[in-house]
Amino acid sequence: MSIPIVTTALALALAACGASGTGQNVGAKSTAQGEGSGPHTEHTDDISVGVKPDQDAVKLLPAAAKAKGTLSVAMDLTYPPTTFMASDNRTPIGFNPDVARLIAAKLGLKLQINNVKFDTIITGLQADRYDFTVSTMGATKDRLKVLDMVDYVNSGTGVSVPYGNPQKLGTHTLCGHRVGVTSGSTQELQWLPQLSKQDCTSKGKPAIKAVTLPSVNDALTQLVSQRIDAVMYDFISLGWAAEQQPKTFDVLQPMVTTKAATLALKKDSPLTPAVKAAVQSIIDSPKYAQALGRWGLKDLGTKTAAMAVPQD
């Protein structure tokens, strides 16, 4: 398959923009607020319009945050359907931007969205460049040493292979194969090494060959061009890619793991109590089900904005 064909397939499959801000046009039309989701559907409307501040959450805001009037959130806008750019190349869309907008609305603040690479988000939070991140981040012991993390949705790790699975791979039969993971992800740091040890090296089989790449776009491009054999990544995004580009990818069953996903702030941030309260207020409102539904996450909601515990 030639590179131009691969690029076209990924443009349609991912509808995303890279760090440079160059978007991919899927030919979708903006839609009003609703719960529907499907191929080539965008929801560019602001889900937080009309949401009133939750006064119990507002009371927890530090004075400095109230005076500033703006919350700064860090996101890598290359991960549909949770965090990506609309085809207008300007509007951040997906479940995570929806949640971030709702948090700001619940706190009576404006929102500033910063598009940054995923593996720079934690250092940016530590350096106070951003107030928080909503990036479907998994809680690990190392991350919890430097971050306050709050559960807000359920997520998991899956494996994609080329359509038809020509090598007949399975989730637990990846030994010796080249598997793409994204830099700084829990798939790179935790789940691939754990699966490799469990299924392969502990049984005298060759380890899974991790191929670390900058983004899921790069990983799926390499999968289509047969430079890698599989991609291990968030199963929501893998399912979205398979849906957007039929007969290009298959997502294997069973999943590698299912875990709570978190939003994060700097460790002991004075904003944490207010943000946590705002998330719980969102979960308890109809807007949460609406946000889940319109990005295909209907069955992945959580009932409690709990402080995260390590998943490793």
Coordinates of C-alpha atoms in Angstrom, one line a residue:
M1 CA 0.0 0.0 0.0
S2 CA 1.4 3.3 -1.0
I3 CA 2.0 6.2 1.4
P4 CA -0.6 8.5 -0.2
I5 CA -3.3 5.8 0.3
V6 CA -2.2 5.2 3.9
T7 CA -2.4 8.9 4.6
T8 CA -5.9 9.2 3.1
A9 CA -7.1 6.2 5.2
L10 CA -5.7 7.6 8.4
A11 CA -7.2 11.0 7.7
L12 CA -10.6 9.5 7.5
A13 CA -10.0 7.1 10.3
L14 CA -8.7 9.5 12.8
A15 CA -10.1 13.0 11.9
A16 CA -7.3 14.4 14.0
C17 CA -4.7 17.1 14.1
G18 CA -1.1 16.8 15.0
A19 CA 1.0 19.0 17.2
S20 CA 1.5 21.4 14.3
G21 CA -2.2 22.1 14.2
T22 CA -2.7 20.6 10.7
G23 CA -6.2 19.1 10.8
Q24 CA -7.7 16.3 8.7
N25 CA -11.0 17.0 7.1
V26 CA -13.5 14.1 7.3
G27 CA -16.2 16.0 5.5
A28 CA -18.4 16.0 8.6
K29 CA -21.0 18.6 9.5
S30 CA -21.4 20.1 12.9
T31 CA -24.3 18.8 14.9
A32 CA -26.4 20.1 17.7
Q33 CA -26.1 18.7 21.1
G34 CA -27.3 15.1 21.2
E35 CA -26.4 11.6 22.1
G36 CA -25.9 10.2 18.6
S37 CA -22.5 9.2 17.3
G38 CA -21.3 7.5 14.2
P39 CA -18.9 7.6 11.3
H40 CA -18.1 11.2 10.1
T41 CA -20.0 12.8 12.9
E42 CA -18.6 15.9 14.7
H43 CA -20.1 17.7 17.7
T44 CA -18.5 21.1 17.6
D45 CA -21.1 22.8 19.8
D46 CA -20.2 23.8 23.3
I47 CA -21.9 21.3 25.6
S48 CA -21.5 23.6 28.6
V49 CA -23.8 26.3 27.2
G50 CA -26.5 26.9 29.8
V51 CA -24.8 25.1 32.6
K52 CA -24.9 27.0 35.8
P53 CA -22.0 27.1 38.4
D54 CA -22.3 24.6 41.2
Q55 CA -22.0 26.8 44.3
D56 CA -20.7 24.1 46.5
A57 CA -17.8 23.5 44.1
V58 CA -17.3 27.3 43.6
K59 CA -16.9 27.7 47.4
L60 CA -13.9 25.4 47.2
L61 CA -12.0 27.5 44.7
P62 CA -8.9 29.3 46.0
A63 CA -9.1 33.1 45.9
A64 CA -6.3 33.3 43.3
A65 CA -8.3 31.1 40.9
K66 CA -11.4 33.2 41.3
A67 CA -9.4 36.4 40.7
K68 CA -7.8 34.9 37.6
G69 CA -11.2 33.8 36.2
T70 CA -9.7 31.2 33.8
L71 CA -8.8 27.5 34.0
S72 CA -5.9 26.3 31.8
V73 CA -6.2 22.7 30.6
A74 CA -3.5 20.7 28.8
M75 CA -4.6 18.2 26.1
D76 CA -2.9 16.3 23.2
L77 CA -5.5 16.9 20.5
T78 CA -4.6 13.8 18.4
Y79 CA -6.6 11.1 20.1
P80 CA -10.2 10.7 18.8
P81 CA -12.8 10.2 19.9
T82 CA -11.8 11.5 23.4
T83 CA -9.5 14.4 22.5
F84 CA -9.1 15.8 18.9
M85 CA -9.6 18.7 16.5
A86 CA -12.6 19.3 14.4
S87 CA -12.3 19.5 10.7
D88 CA -12.3 23.3 10.9
N89 CA -8.7 23.0 12.3
R90 CA -9.7 25.3 15.2
T91 CA -12.2 23.6 17.5
P92 CA -11.1 21.0 20.1
I93 CA -13.7 18.3 20.3
G94 CA -14.3 14.9 21.9
F95 CA -15.3 13.6 25.3
N96 CA -12.3 15.2 27.1
P97 CA -12.9 18.8 25.8
D98 CA -16.6 18.4 26.7
V99 CA -15.6 17.4 30.3
A100 CA -13.1 20.2 30.6
R101 CA -15.7 22.8 29.4
L102 CA -18.3 21.4 31.9
I103 CA -15.7 21.6 34.8
A104 CA -15.1 25.3 34.0
A105 CA -18.8 26.0 33.7
K106 CA -19.5 24.3 37.1
L107 CA -16.8 26.5 38.6
G108 CA -18.0 29.7 37.0
L109 CA -14.7 30.1 35.1
K110 CA -13.6 30.5 31.5
L111 CA -11.5 27.7 29.9
Q112 CA -8.2 27.9 28.0
I113 CA -7.4 24.7 26.1
N114 CA -3.7 24.1 25.4
N115 CA -2.7 21.6 22.6
V116 CA 0.5 19.9 23.8
K117 CA 2.2 16.5 23.3
F118 CA 1.0 13.9 25.8
D119 CA 4.4 13.1 27.1
T120 CA 5.0 16.8 28.1
I121 CA 1.7 17.2 30.1
I122 CA 3.0 16.0 33.5
T123 CA 6.1 18.3 33.4
G124 CA 3.9 21.2 32.3
L125 CA 1.6 20.6 35.3
Q126 CA 4.5 20.4 37.7
A127 CA 5.9 23.7 36.3
D128 CA 2.5 25.4 36.7
R129 CA 2.1 26.0 33.0
Y130 CA -1.4 24.4 33.1
D131 CA -3.9 24.0 35.9
F132 CA -5.1 20.5 35.0
T133 CA -5.4 17.9 32.3
V134 CA -8.3 15.9 31.0
S135 CA -6.6 13.3 28.9
T136 CA -7.9 9.8 29.9
M137 CA -4.8 9.3 31.9
G138 CA -4.2 6.1 33.8
A139 CA -3.1 6.3 37.5
T140 CA 0.2 4.7 38.2
K141 CA 2.4 4.8 41.4
D142 CA 4.9 7.1 39.7
R143 CA 2.3 9.5 38.4
L144 CA 0.5 9.6 41.8
K145 CA 3.8 10.8 43.4
V146 CA 3.6 14.0 41.4
L147 CA -0.1 14.4 40.5
D148 CA -3.5 14.5 42.1
M149 CA -5.7 12.2 40.0
V150 CA -9.5 12.0 40.0
D151 CA -11.5 9.2 38.3
Y152 CA -14.0 10.6 35.8
V153 CA -14.7 7.7 33.3
N154 CA -13.7 4.2 32.6
S155 CA -11.3 3.2 29.9
G156 CA -9.0 0.3 28.9
T157 CA -6.3 -1.0 26.7
G158 CA -6.9 -2.9 23.5
V159 CA -5.0 -4.2 20.4
S160 CA -5.6 -3.4 16.8
V161 CA -4.4 -5.5 13.8
P162 CA -4.9 -5.0 10.1
Y163 CA -8.4 -5.9 8.9
G164 CA -9.0 -9.6 8.6
N165 CA -6.1 -10.2 11.0
P166 CA -3.9 -11.9 8.3
Q167 CA -1.4 -13.1 10.9
K168 CA -4.2 -14.5 13.1
L169 CA -2.9 -12.7 16.2
G170 CA -4.6 -12.7 19.5
T171 CA -4.4 -10.5 22.6
H172 CA -2.3 -13.2 24.3
T173 CA -0.3 -14.4 21.3
L174 CA 1.8 -11.4 20.5
C175 CA 5.2 -12.9 21.5
G176 CA 8.0 -11.8 19.1
H177 CA 5.7 -9.5 17.2
R178 CA 6.2 -5.7 16.6
V179 CA 3.6 -3.8 18.5
G180 CA 3.2 0.0 18.3
V181 CA 2.7 2.0 21.5
T182 CA 2.7 5.8 22.0
S183 CA 5.4 7.6 23.9
G184 CA 4.7 8.1 27.6
S185 CA 1.5 6.1 27.6
T186 CA 0.5 3.4 30.1
Q187 CA 0.6 1.0 27.2
E188 CA 4.3 1.7 26.8
L189 CA 5.2 2.0 30.4
Q190 CA 3.0 -0.7 32.0
W191 CA 0.6 -2.9 29.9
L192 CA 2.9 -4.0 27.1
P193 CA 5.8 -4.9 29.4
Q194 CA 3.3 -6.7 31.8
L195 CA 1.7 -8.6 28.9
S196 CA 5.1 -9.5 27.5
K197 CA 6.2 -11.0 30.8
Q198 CA 3.0 -12.8 31.5
D199 CA 2.5 -14.4 28.1
C200 CA 6.0 -14.6 26.7
T201 CA 9.2 -14.3 28.6
S202 CA 7.9 -16.1 31.7
K203 CA 7.2 -19.1 29.4
G204 CA 10.5 -19.0 27.5
K205 CA 9.0 -17.3 24.5
P206 CA 10.4 -14.2 22.7
A207 CA 9.3 -10.9 24.2
I208 CA 6.8 -8.6 22.5
K209 CA 8.8 -6.0 20.5
A210 CA 7.6 -2.6 21.5
V211 CA 7.8 0.1 18.9
T212 CA 7.4 3.5 20.5
L213 CA 5.9 6.2 18.3
P214 CA 4.9 9.8 18.8
S215 CA 1.1 9.3 18.4
V216 CA -1.6 6.8 17.6
N217 CA -1.8 8.4 14.1
D218 CA 1.8 7.3 13.5
A219 CA 1.2 3.9 15.0
L220 CA -1.9 3.2 12.8
T221 CA -0.1 4.5 9.7
Q222 CA 2.7 2.0 10.4
L223 CA 0.2 -0.7 10.9
V224 CA -1.5 -0.1 7.6
S225 CA 1.9 0.0 5.8
Q226 CA 2.9 -3.3 7.6
R227 CA 5.9 -1.8 9.4
I228 CA 4.4 -3.1 12.6
D229 CA 2.1 -6.1 13.3
A230 CA -0.3 -4.5 15.9
V231 CA -1.0 -1.4 17.9
M232 CA -1.7 -1.4 21.6
Y233 CA -3.6 1.6 22.7
D234 CA -6.8 2.9 24.4
F235 CA -9.6 0.6 23.1
I236 CA -12.0 3.5 22.7
S237 CA -9.8 5.2 20.2
L238 CA -9.0 2.0 18.4
G239 CA -12.7 1.2 18.1
W240 CA -13.3 4.7 16.7
A241 CA -10.6 4.3 14.1
A242 CA -12.1 0.9 13.0
E243 CA -15.5 2.5 12.8
Q244 CA -14.4 5.5 10.8
Q245 CA -12.4 3.5 8.3
P246 CA -14.2 0.2 7.6
K247 CA -12.2 -2.8 6.4
T248 CA -8.9 -1.2 7.6
F249 CA -8.5 -2.3 11.2
D250 CA -9.8 -5.0 13.5
V251 CA -9.8 -4.6 17.3
L252 CA -9.0 -7.9 19.1
Q253 CA -11.0 -9.4 22.0
P254 CA -10.5 -9.7 24.9
M255 CA -9.1 -6.4 25.9
V256 CA -5.7 -6.2 27.6
T257 CA -7.3 -4.5 30.6
T258 CA -10.1 -2.2 31.8
K259 CA -9.4 0.5 34.3
A260 CA -10.7 3.9 35.5
A261 CA -9.3 6.9 33.7
T262 CA -8.4 10.0 35.5
L263 CA -8.0 13.8 35.1
A264 CA -5.0 15.2 36.8
L265 CA -3.6 18.3 38.6
K266 CA -0.2 19.0 40.2
K267 CA 0.3 17.2 43.5
D268 CA -1.5 19.0 46.3
S269 CA -2.9 21.6 44.0
P270 CA -5.2 24.1 45.8
L271 CA -7.6 23.6 42.9
T272 CA -8.0 19.8 43.5
P273 CA -11.0 20.0 45.9
A274 CA -12.9 22.3 43.6
V275 CA -12.2 20.4 40.5
K276 CA -13.1 17.1 42.2
A277 CA -16.4 18.6 43.4
A278 CA -17.1 19.9 39.9
V279 CA -16.5 16.5 38.3
Q280 CA -19.0 14.9 40.8
S281 CA -21.5 17.6 40.0
I282 CA -21.1 16.7 36.2
I283 CA -21.4 13.0 36.9
D284 CA -24.7 13.6 38.8
S285 CA -26.1 15.7 35.9
P286 CA -27.7 14.8 32.6
K287 CA -24.8 16.4 30.8
Y288 CA -22.5 13.5 31.7
A289 CA -24.7 10.9 30.0
Q290 CA -25.0 13.2 27.0
A291 CA -21.2 13.6 26.7
L292 CA -20.7 9.9 27.0
G293 CA -23.3 9.1 24.4
R294 CA -22.2 11.5 21.7
W295 CA -18.7 10.1 21.7
G296 CA -19.6 6.4 21.8
L297 CA -18.7 5.9 25.5
K298 CA -22.3 5.3 26.7
D299 CA -21.4 2.2 28.8
L300 CA -18.1 3.6 30.3
G301 CA -19.4 6.1 32.8
T302 CA -18.5 6.1 36.5
K303 CA -20.7 7.1 39.5
T304 CA -18.0 8.6 41.7
A305 CA -15.3 11.2 41.2
A306 CA -13.0 9.4 43.5
M307 CA -9.3 10.2 44.1
A308 CA -7.4 7.6 42.1
V309 CA -5.5 4.6 43.4
P310 CA -2.5 3.1 41.5
Q311 CA -3.4 0.7 38.7
D312 CA 0.1 -0.9 38.5

